[in-house]
Short mmCIF file of C-alpha atoms in Angstrom, two decimals:
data_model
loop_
_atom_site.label_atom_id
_atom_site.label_comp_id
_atom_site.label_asym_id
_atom_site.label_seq_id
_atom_site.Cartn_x
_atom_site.Cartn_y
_atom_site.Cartn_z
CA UNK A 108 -9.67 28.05 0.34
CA UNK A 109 -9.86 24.69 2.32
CA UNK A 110 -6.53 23.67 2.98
CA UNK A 111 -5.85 19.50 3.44
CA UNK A 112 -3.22 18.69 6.50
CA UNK A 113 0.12 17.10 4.70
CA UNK A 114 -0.73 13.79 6.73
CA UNK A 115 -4.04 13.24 5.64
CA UNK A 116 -2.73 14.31 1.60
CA UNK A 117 0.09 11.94 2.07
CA UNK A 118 -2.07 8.67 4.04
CA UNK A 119 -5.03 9.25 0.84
CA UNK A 120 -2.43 9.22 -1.61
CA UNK A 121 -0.86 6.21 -0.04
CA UNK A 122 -3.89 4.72 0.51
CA UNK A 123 -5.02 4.90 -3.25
CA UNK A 124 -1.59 4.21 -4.43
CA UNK A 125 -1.46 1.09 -2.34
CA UNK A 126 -5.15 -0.17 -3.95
CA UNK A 127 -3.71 0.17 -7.17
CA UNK A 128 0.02 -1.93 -6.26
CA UNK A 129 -1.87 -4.52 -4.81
CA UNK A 130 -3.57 -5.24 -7.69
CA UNK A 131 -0.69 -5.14 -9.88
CA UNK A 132 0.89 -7.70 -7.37
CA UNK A 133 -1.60 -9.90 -6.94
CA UNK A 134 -4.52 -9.75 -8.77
CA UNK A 135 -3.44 -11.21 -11.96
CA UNK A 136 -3.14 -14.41 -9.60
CA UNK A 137 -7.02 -14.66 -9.46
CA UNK A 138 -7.83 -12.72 -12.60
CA UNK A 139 -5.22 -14.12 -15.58
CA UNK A 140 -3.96 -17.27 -14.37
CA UNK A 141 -4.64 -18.72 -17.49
CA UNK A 142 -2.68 -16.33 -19.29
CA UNK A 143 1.14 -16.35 -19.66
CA UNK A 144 3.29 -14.34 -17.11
CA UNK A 145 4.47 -11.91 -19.98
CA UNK A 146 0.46 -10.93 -20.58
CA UNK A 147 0.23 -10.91 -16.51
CA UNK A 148 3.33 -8.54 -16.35
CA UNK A 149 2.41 -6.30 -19.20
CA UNK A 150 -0.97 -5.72 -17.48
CA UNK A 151 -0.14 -5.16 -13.72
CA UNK A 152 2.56 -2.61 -15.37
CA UNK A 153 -0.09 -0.99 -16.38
CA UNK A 154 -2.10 -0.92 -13.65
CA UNK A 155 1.51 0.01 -11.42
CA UNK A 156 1.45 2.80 -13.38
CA UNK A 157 -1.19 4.48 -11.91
CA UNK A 158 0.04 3.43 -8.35
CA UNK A 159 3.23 5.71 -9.17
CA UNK A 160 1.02 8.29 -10.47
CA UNK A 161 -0.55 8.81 -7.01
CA UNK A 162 2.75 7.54 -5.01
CA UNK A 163 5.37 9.68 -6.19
CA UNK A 164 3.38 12.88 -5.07
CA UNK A 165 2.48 11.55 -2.03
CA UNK A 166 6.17 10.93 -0.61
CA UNK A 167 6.82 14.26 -2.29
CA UNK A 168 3.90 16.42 -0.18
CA UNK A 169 4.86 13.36 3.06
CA UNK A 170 8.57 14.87 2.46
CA UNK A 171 8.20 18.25 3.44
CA UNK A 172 7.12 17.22 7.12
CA UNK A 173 7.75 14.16 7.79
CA UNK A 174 11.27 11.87 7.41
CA UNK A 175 12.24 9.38 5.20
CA UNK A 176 11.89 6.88 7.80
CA UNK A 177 8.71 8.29 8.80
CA UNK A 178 7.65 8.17 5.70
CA UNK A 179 8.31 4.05 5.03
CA UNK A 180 6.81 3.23 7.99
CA UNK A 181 3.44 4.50 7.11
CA UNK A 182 3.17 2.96 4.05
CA UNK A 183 4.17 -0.19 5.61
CA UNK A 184 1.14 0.13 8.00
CA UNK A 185 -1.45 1.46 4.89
CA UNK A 186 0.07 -1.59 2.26
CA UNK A 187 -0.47 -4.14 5.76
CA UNK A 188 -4.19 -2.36 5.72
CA UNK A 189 -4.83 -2.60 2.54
CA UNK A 190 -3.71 -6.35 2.05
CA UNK A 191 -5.42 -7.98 4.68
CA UNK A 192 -9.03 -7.03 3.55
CA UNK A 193 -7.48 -7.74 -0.27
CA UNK A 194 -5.99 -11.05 0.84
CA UNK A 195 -9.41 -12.40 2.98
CA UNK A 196 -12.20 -10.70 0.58
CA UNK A 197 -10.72 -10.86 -2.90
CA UNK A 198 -8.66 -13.32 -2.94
CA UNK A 199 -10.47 -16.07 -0.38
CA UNK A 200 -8.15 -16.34 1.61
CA UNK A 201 -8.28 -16.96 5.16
CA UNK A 202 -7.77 -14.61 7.65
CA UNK A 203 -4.64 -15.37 10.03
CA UNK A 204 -3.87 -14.20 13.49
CA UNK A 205 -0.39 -13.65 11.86
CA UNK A 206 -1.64 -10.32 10.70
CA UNK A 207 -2.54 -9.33 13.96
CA UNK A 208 0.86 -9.88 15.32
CA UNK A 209 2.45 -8.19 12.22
CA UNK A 210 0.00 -5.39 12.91
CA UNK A 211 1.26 -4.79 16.12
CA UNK A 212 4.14 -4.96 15.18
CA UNK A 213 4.08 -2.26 12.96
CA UNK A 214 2.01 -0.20 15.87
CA UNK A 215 5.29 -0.61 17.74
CA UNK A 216 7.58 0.62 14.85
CA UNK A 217 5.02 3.64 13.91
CA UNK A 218 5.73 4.08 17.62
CA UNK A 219 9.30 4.26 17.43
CA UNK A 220 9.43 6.18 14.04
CA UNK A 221 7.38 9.05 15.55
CA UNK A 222 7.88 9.67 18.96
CA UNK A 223 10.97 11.96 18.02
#
């Protein structure tokens, strides 16, 4: 049987988790601004549910080899990777140099988190 490295489990399951949560954040911004907040909320609960779905298993398969801290700091780097394209592409925004500098930022703090 093909076993899957607990990184790579944890970073796909983060990765699809954080699709889905940004979404629920933000996309009702674009996609039911003419709605009222309770119809917004009620929706991107829905769609957070799936997020959890695919979160909560992740940080439980991240847990058993990796710290808390550890842990946080990754999906800080996947939700900054997944915004940026969200931010520019689907929401027309324009792309800042401030998410290079919070990029590398987080470079240095993955650096920190895992070099123990």
């Amino acid at each position: 049987m093909f076993h899957i490295p607990v990184f790579l489990q944890t970073a796909g399951l983060l990765v699809l988790s954080n699709v889905f949560m940004t979404f629920a954040w933000y996309g009702h911004l674009r996609n039911l601004s003419s709605r009222s907040w309770l119809v917004a909320a009620l929706i991107s609960w829905g769609i957070a549910l799936f997020e959890y779905l695919l979160q909560v298993p992740a940080n439980r398969i991240g847990f058993s080899q990796f710290s808390l801290a550890q842990l946080k700091i990754l999906q800080e780097v996947i939700t900054l990777s997944i915004f940026v394209p969200f931010a520019v592409y689907y929401m027309d925004q324009p792309f800042k140099l401030d998410y290079v500098w919070a990029a590398l930022c987080l470079v240095g703090a993955v650096y920190f988190i895992f070099r123990s």
